[in-house]
PDB file of C-alpha atoms in Angstrom:
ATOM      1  CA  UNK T   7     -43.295 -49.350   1.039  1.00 45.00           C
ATOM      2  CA  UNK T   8     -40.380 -50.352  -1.305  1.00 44.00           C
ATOM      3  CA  UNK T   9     -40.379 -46.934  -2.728  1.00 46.00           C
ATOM      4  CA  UNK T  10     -40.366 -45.184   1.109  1.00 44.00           C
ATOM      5  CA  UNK T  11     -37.453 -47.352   2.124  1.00 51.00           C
ATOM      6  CA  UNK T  12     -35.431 -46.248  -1.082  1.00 46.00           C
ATOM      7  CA  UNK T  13     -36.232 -42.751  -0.005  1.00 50.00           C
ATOM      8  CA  UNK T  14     -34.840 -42.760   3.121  1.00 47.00           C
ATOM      9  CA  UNK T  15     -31.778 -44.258   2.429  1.00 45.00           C
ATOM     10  CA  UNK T  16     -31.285 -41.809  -0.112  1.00 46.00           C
ATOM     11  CA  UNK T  17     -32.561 -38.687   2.101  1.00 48.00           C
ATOM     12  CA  UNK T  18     -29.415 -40.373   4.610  1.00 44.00           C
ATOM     13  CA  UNK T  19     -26.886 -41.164   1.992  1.00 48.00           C
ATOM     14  CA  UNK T  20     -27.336 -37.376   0.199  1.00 52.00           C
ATOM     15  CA  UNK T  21     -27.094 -36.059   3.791  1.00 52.00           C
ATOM     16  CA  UNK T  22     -23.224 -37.424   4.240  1.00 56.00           C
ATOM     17  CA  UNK T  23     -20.492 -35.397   2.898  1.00 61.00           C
ATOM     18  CA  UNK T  24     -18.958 -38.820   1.983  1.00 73.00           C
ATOM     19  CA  UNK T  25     -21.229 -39.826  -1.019  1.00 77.00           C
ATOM     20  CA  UNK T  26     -19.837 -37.547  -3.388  1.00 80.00           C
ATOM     21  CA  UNK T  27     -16.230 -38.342  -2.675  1.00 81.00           C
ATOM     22  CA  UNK T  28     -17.646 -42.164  -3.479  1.00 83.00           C
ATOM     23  CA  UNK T  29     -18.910 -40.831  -6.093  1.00 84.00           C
ATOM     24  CA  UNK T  30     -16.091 -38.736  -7.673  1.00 86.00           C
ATOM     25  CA  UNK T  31     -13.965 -42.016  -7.302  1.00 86.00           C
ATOM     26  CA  UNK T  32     -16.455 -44.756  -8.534  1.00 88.00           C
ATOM     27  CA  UNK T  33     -17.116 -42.466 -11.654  1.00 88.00           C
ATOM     28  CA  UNK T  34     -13.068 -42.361 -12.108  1.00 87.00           C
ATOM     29  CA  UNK T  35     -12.856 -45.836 -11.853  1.00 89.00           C
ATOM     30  CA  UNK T  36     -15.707 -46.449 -14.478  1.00 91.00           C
ATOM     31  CA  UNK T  37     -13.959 -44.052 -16.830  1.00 87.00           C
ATOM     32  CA  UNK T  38     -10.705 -45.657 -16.746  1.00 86.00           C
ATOM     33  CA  UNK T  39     -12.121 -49.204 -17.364  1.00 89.00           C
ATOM     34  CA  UNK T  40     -14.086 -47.433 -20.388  1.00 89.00           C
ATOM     35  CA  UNK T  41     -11.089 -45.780 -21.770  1.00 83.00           C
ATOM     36  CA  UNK T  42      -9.112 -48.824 -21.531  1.00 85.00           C
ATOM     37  CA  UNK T  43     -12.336 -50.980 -23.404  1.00 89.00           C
ATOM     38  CA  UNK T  44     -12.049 -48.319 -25.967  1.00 83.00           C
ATOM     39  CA  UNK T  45      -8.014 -48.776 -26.363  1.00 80.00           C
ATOM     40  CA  UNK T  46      -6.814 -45.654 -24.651  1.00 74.00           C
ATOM     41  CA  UNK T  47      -7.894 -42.978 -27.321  1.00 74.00           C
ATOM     42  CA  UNK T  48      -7.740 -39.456 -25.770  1.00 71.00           C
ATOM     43  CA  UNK T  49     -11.662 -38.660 -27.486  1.00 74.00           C
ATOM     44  CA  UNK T  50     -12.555 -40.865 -23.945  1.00 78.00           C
ATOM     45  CA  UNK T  51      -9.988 -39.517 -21.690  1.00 76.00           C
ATOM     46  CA  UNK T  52     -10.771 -40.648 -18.261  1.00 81.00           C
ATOM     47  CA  UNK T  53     -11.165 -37.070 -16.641  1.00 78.00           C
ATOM     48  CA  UNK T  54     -13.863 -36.505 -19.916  1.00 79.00           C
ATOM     49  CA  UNK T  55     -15.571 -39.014 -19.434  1.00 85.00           C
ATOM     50  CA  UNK T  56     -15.678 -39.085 -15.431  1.00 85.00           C
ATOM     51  CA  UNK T  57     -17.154 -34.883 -16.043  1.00 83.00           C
ATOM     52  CA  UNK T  58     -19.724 -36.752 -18.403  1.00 86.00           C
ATOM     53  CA  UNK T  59     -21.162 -39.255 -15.683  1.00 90.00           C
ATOM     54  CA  UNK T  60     -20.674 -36.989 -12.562  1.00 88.00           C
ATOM     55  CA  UNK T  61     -23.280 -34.405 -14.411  1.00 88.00           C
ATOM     56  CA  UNK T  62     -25.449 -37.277 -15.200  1.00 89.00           C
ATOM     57  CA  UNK T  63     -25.207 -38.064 -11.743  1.00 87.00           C
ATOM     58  CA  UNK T  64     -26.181 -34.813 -10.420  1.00 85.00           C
ATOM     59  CA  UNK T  65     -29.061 -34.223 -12.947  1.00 88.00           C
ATOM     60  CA  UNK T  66     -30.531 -37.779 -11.701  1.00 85.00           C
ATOM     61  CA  UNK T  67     -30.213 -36.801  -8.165  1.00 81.00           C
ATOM     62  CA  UNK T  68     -30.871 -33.107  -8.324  1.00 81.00           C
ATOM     63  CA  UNK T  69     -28.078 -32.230  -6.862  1.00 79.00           C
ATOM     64  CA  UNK T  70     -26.841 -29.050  -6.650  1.00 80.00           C
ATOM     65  CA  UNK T  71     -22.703 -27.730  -7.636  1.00 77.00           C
ATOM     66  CA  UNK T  72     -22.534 -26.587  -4.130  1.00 79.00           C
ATOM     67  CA  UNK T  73     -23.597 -29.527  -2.483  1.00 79.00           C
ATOM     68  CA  UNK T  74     -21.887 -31.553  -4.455  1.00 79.00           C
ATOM     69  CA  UNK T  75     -18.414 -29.703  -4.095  1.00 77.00           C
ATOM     70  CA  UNK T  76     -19.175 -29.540  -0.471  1.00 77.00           C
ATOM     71  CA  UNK T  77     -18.737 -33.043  -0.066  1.00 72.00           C
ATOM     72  CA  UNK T  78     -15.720 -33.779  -2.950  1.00 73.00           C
ATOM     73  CA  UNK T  79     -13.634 -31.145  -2.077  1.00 74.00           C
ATOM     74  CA  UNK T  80     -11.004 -32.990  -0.749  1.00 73.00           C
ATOM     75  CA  UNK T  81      -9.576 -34.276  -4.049  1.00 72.00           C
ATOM     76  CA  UNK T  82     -10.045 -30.525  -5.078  1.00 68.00           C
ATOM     77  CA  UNK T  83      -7.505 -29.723  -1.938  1.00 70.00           C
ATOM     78  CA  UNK T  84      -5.401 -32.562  -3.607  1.00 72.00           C
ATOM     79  CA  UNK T  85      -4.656 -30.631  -6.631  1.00 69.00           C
ATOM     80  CA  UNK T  86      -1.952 -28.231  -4.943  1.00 69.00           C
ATOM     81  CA  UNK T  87       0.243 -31.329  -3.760  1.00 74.00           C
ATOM     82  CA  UNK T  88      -0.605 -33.460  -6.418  1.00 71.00           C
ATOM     83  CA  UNK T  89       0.838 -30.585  -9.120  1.00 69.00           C
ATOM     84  CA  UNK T  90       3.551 -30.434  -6.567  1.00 73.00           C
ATOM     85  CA  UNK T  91       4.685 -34.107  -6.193  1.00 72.00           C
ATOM     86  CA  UNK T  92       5.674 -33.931 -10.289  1.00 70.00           C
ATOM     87  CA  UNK T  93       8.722 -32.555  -8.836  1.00 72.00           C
ATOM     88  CA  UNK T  94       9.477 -35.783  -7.489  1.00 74.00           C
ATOM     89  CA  UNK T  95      10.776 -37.763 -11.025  1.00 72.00           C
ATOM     90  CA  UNK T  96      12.121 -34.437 -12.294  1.00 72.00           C
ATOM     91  CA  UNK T  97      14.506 -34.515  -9.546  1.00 74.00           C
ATOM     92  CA  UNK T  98      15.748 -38.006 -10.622  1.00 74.00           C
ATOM     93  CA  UNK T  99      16.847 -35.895 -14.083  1.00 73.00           C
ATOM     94  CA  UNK T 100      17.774 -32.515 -12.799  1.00 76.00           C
ATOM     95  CA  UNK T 101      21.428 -32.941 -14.501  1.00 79.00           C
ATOM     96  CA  UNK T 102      19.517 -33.107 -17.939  1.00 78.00           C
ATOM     97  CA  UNK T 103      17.631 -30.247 -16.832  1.00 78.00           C
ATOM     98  CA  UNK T 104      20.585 -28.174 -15.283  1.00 81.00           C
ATOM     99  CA  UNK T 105      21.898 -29.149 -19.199  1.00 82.00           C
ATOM    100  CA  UNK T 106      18.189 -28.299 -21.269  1.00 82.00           C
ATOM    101  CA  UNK T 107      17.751 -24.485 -19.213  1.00 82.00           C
ATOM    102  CA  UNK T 108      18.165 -21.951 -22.045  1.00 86.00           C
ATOM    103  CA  UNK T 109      16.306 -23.901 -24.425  1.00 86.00           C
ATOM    104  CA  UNK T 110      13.488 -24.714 -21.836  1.00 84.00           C
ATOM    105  CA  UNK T 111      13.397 -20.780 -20.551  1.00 86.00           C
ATOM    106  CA  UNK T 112      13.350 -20.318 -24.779  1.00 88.00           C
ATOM    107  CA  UNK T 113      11.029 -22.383 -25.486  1.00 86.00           C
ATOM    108  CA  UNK T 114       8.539 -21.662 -22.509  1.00 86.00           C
ATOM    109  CA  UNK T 115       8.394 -18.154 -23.370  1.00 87.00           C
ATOM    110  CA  UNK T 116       7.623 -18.565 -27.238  1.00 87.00           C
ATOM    111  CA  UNK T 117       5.411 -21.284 -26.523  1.00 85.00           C
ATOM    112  CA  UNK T 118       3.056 -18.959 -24.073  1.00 84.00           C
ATOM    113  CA  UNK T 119       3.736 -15.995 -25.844  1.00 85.00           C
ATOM    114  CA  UNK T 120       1.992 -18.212 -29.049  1.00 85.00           C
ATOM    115  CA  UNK T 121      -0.942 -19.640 -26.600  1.00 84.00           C
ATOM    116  CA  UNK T 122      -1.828 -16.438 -25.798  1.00 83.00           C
ATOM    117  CA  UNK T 123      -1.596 -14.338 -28.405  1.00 84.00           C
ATOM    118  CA  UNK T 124      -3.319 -16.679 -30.834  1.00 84.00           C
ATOM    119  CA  UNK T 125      -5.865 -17.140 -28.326  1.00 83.00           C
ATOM    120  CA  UNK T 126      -6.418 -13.573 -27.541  1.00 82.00           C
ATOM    121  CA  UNK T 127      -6.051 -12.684 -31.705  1.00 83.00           C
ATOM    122  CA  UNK T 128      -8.334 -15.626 -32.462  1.00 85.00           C
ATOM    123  CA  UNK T 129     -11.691 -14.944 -30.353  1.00 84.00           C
ATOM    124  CA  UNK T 130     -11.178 -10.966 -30.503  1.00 84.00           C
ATOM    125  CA  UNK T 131     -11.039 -11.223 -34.400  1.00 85.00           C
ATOM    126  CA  UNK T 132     -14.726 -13.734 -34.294  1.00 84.00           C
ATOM    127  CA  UNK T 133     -16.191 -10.782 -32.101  1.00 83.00           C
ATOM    128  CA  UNK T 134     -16.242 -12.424 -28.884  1.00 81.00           C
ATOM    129  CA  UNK T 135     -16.893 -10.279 -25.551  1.00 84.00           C
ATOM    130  CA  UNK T 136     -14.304  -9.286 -23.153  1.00 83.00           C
ATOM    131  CA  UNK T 137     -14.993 -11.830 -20.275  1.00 84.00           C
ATOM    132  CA  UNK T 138     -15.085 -14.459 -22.764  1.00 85.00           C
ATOM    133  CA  UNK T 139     -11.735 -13.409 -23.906  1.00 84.00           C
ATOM    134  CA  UNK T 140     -10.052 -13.081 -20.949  1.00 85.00           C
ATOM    135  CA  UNK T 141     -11.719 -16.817 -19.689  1.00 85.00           C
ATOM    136  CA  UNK T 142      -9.773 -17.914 -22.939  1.00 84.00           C
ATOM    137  CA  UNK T 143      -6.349 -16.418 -22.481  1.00 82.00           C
ATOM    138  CA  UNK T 144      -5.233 -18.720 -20.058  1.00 83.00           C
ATOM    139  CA  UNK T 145      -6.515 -22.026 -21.359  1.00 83.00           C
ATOM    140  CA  UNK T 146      -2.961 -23.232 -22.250  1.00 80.00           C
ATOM    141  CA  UNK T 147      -1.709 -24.055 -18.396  1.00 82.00           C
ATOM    142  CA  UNK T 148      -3.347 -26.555 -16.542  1.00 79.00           C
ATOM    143  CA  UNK T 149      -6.274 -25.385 -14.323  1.00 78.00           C
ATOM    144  CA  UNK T 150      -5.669 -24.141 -10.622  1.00 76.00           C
ATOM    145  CA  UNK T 151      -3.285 -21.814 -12.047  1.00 81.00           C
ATOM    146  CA  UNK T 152      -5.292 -20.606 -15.192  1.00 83.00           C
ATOM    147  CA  UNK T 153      -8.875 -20.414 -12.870  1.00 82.00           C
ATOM    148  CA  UNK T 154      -6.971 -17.640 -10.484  1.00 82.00           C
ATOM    149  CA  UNK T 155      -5.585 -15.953 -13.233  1.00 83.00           C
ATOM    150  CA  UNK T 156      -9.088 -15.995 -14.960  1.00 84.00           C
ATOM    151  CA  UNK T 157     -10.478 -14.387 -11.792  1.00 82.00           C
ATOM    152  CA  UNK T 158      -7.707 -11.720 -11.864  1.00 83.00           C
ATOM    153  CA  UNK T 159      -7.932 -10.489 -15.050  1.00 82.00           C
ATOM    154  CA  UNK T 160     -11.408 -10.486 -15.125  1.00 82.00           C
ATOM    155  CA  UNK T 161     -12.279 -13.558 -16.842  1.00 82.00           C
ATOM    156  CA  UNK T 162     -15.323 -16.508 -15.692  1.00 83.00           C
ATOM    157  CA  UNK T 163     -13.398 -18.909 -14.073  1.00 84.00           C
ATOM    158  CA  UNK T 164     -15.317 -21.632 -14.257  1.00 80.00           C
ATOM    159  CA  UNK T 165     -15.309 -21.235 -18.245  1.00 84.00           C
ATOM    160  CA  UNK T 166     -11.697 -21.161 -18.178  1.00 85.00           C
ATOM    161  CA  UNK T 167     -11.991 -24.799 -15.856  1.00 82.00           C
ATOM    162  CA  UNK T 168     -14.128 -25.877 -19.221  1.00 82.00           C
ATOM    163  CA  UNK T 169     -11.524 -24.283 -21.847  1.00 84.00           C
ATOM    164  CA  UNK T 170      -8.488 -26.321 -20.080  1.00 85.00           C
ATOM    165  CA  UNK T 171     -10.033 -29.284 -20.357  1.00 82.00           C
ATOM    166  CA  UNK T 172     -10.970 -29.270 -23.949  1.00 83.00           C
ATOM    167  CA  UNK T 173      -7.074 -28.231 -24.989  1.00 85.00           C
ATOM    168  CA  UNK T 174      -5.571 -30.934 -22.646  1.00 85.00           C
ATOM    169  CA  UNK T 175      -7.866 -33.350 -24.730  1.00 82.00           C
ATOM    170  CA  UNK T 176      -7.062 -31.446 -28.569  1.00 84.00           C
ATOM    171  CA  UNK T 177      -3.081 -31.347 -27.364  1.00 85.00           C
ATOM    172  CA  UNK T 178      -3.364 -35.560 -26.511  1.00 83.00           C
ATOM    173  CA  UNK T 179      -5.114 -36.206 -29.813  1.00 83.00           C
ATOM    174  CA  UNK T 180      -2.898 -33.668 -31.835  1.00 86.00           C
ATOM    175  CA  UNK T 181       0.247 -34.081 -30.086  1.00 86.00           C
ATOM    176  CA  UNK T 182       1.332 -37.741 -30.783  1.00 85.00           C
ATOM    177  CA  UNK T 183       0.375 -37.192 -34.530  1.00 87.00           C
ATOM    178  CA  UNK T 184       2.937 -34.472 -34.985  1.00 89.00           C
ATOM    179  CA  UNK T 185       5.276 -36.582 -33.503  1.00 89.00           C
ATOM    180  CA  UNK T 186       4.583 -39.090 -35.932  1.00 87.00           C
ATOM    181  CA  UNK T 187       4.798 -36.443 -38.626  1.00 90.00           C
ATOM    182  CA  UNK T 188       7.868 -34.879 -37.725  1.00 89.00           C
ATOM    183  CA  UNK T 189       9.437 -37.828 -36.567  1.00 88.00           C
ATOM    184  CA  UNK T 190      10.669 -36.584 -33.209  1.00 87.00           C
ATOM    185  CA  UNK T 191      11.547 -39.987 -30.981  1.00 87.00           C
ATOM    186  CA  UNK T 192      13.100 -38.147 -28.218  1.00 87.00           C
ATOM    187  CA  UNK T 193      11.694 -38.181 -25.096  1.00 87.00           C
ATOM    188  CA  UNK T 194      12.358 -34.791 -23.203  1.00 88.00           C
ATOM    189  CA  UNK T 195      11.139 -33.156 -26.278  1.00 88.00           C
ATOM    190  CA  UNK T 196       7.961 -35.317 -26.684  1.00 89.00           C
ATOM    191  CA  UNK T 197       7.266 -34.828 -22.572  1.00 89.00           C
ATOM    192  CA  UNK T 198       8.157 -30.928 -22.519  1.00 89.00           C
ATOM    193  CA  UNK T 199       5.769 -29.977 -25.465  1.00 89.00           C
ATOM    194  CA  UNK T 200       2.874 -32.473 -24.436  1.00 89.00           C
ATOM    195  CA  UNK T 201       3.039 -30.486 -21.153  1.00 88.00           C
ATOM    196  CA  UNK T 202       3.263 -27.042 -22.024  1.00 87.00           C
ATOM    197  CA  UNK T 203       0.577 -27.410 -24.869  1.00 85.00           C
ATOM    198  CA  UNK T 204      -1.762 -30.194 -22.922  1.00 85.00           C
ATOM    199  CA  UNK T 205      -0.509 -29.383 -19.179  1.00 81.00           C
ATOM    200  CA  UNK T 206      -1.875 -31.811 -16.787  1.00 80.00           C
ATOM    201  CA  UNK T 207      -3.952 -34.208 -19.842  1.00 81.00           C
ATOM    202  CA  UNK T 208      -0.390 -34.487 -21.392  1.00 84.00           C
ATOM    203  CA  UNK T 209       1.755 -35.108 -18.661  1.00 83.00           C
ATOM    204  CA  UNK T 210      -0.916 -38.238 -17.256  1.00 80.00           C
ATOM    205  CA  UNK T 211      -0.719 -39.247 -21.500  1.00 81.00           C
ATOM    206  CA  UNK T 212       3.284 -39.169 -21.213  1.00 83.00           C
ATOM    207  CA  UNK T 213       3.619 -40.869 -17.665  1.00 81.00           C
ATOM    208  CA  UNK T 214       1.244 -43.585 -19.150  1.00 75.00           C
ATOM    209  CA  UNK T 215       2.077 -43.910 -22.927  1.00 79.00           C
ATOM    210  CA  UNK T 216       5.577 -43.069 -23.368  1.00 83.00           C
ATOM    211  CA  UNK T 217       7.743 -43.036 -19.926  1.00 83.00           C
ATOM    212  CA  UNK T 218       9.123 -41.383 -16.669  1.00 81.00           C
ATOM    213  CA  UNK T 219      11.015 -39.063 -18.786  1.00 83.00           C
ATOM    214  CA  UNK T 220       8.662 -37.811 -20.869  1.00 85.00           C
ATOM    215  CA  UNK T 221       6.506 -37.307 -17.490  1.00 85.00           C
ATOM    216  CA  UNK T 222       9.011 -35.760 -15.893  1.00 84.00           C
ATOM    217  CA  UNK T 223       9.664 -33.126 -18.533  1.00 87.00           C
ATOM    218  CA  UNK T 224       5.854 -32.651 -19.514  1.00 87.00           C
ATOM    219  CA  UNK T 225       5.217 -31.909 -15.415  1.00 85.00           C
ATOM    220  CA  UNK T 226       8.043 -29.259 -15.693  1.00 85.00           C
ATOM    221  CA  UNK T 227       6.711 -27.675 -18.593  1.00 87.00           C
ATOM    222  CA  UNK T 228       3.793 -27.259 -17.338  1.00 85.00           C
ATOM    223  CA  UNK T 229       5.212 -25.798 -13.719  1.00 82.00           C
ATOM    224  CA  UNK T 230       7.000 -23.018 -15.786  1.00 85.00           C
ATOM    225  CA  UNK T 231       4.078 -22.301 -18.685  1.00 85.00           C
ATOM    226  CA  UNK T 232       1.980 -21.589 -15.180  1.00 83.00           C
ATOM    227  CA  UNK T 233       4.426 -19.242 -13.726  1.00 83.00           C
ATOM    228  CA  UNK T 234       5.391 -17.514 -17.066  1.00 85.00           C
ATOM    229  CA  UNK T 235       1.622 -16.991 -17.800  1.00 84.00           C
ATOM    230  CA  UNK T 236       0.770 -15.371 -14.071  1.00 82.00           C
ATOM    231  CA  UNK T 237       3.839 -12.842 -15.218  1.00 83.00           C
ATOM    232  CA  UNK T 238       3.596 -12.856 -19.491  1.00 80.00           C
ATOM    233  CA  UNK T 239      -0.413 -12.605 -19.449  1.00 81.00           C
ATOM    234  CA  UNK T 240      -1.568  -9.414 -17.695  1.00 80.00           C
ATOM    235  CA  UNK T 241       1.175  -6.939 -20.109  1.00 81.00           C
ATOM    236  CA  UNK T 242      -0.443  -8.877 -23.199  1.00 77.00           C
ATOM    237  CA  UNK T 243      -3.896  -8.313 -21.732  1.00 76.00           C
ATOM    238  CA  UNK T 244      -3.208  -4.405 -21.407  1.00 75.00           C
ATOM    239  CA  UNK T 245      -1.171  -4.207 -24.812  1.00 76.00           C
ATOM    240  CA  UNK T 246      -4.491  -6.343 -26.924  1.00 68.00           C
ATOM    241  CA  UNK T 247      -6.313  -3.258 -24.783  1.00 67.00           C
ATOM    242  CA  UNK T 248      -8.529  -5.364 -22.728  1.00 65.00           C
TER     243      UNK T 248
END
């Protein structure tokens, strides 16, 4: 009878667009408290390790991508003005900005033109197919952006979703190192190269670990590394003859 009951409330609860919202935000949640436990390291980066339960979650429930999406999609709709409302603390330093431009057009440009091409060189020279390739290209800007320029080129988008994510994660691991290494202390440069080599996973790890600077700069670089790669990546694309 037990077992019946438990049923039916799940037959009503999978029924309500709702529970997967709850559940996108109660796996967050447990992932934050789990990175914290674990003292912040980027290996258990709260977006990893909310992808890790949500799939547990659907294999346990049977629940299909669809279904699932159907029902979280609003956070998905939240991407655009969440991406957007960076803009916000990068107005409180557009002087320093109006001051940085040539550098940060420079350094935008050599920093995708790397991304890609080493990208591109890299998985073309280990024999990988085309789509693969082209799902690869992009995986340096963070992932509304490199998704629709995945689909455009050719690519698997939903490969490229995977691709982001693991460089956001190597760039927060690797990133603070080389600042270590090379000794850089400043915080415009630390925030501008966390975002345009970790987009979205560096600009969170800058907001959160170093400061409103950092953030700001990180969330512009990766504005620009998006909008130089929709331009810089299809020429590339034709000239590696893909």
């Amino acid at each position: 009878m037990n077992d019946l009951r438990l049923e039916q409330i799940w037959v009503y609860l999978s029924a309500s667009p709702l529970l997967h919202l709850f559940a996108t935000l109660l796996a967050f949640i447990v992932a934050t408290v789990i990175n914290r436990w674990a003292g912040g390291t980027p290996l258990l980066h709260p977006v990893i390790v909310t992808i890790a339960l949500l799939i547990g979650f659907l294999l346990l429930t049977g629940t299909d991508y669809p279904t699932y999406f159907q029902g979280a999609q609003f956070l998905h709709f939240l991407l655009g003005p969440a991406t957007v409302a960076l803009a916000i603390p990068l107005y409180d330093h557009r002087e320093r900005v109006r001051r940085m431009l040539w550098p940060i057009l420079i350094g935008t440009i050599s920093g995708v033109a790397t991304a890609v091409v080493s990208a591109l060189g890299i998985a073309m020279a280990l024999g990988a197919n085309t789509e693969t390739v082209l799902s690869l290209a992009p995986k340096s800007v963070t992932s509304p952006i490199a998704m629709g320029i995945a689909e455009k080129l050719g690519g698997i988008p939903s490969l490229t979703a995977g691709l982001v994510l693991i460089t956001g994660v190597v760039g927060c691991i690797v990133g603070p190192w080389i600042f270590r290494m090379t000794r850089i202390t400043d915080p415009t440069v630390q925030g501008y190269s966390m975002g345009l080599a970790a987009h979205g996973f560096g600009t969170a790890y800058c907001f959160a670990s170093i400061g409103a600077v950092a953030g700001a700069f990180s969330g512009l670089a990766m504005g620009i590394s998006g909008l130089i790669t929709a331009f810089l990546l299809p020429p590339l694309v034709h000239l590696f003859g893909l």
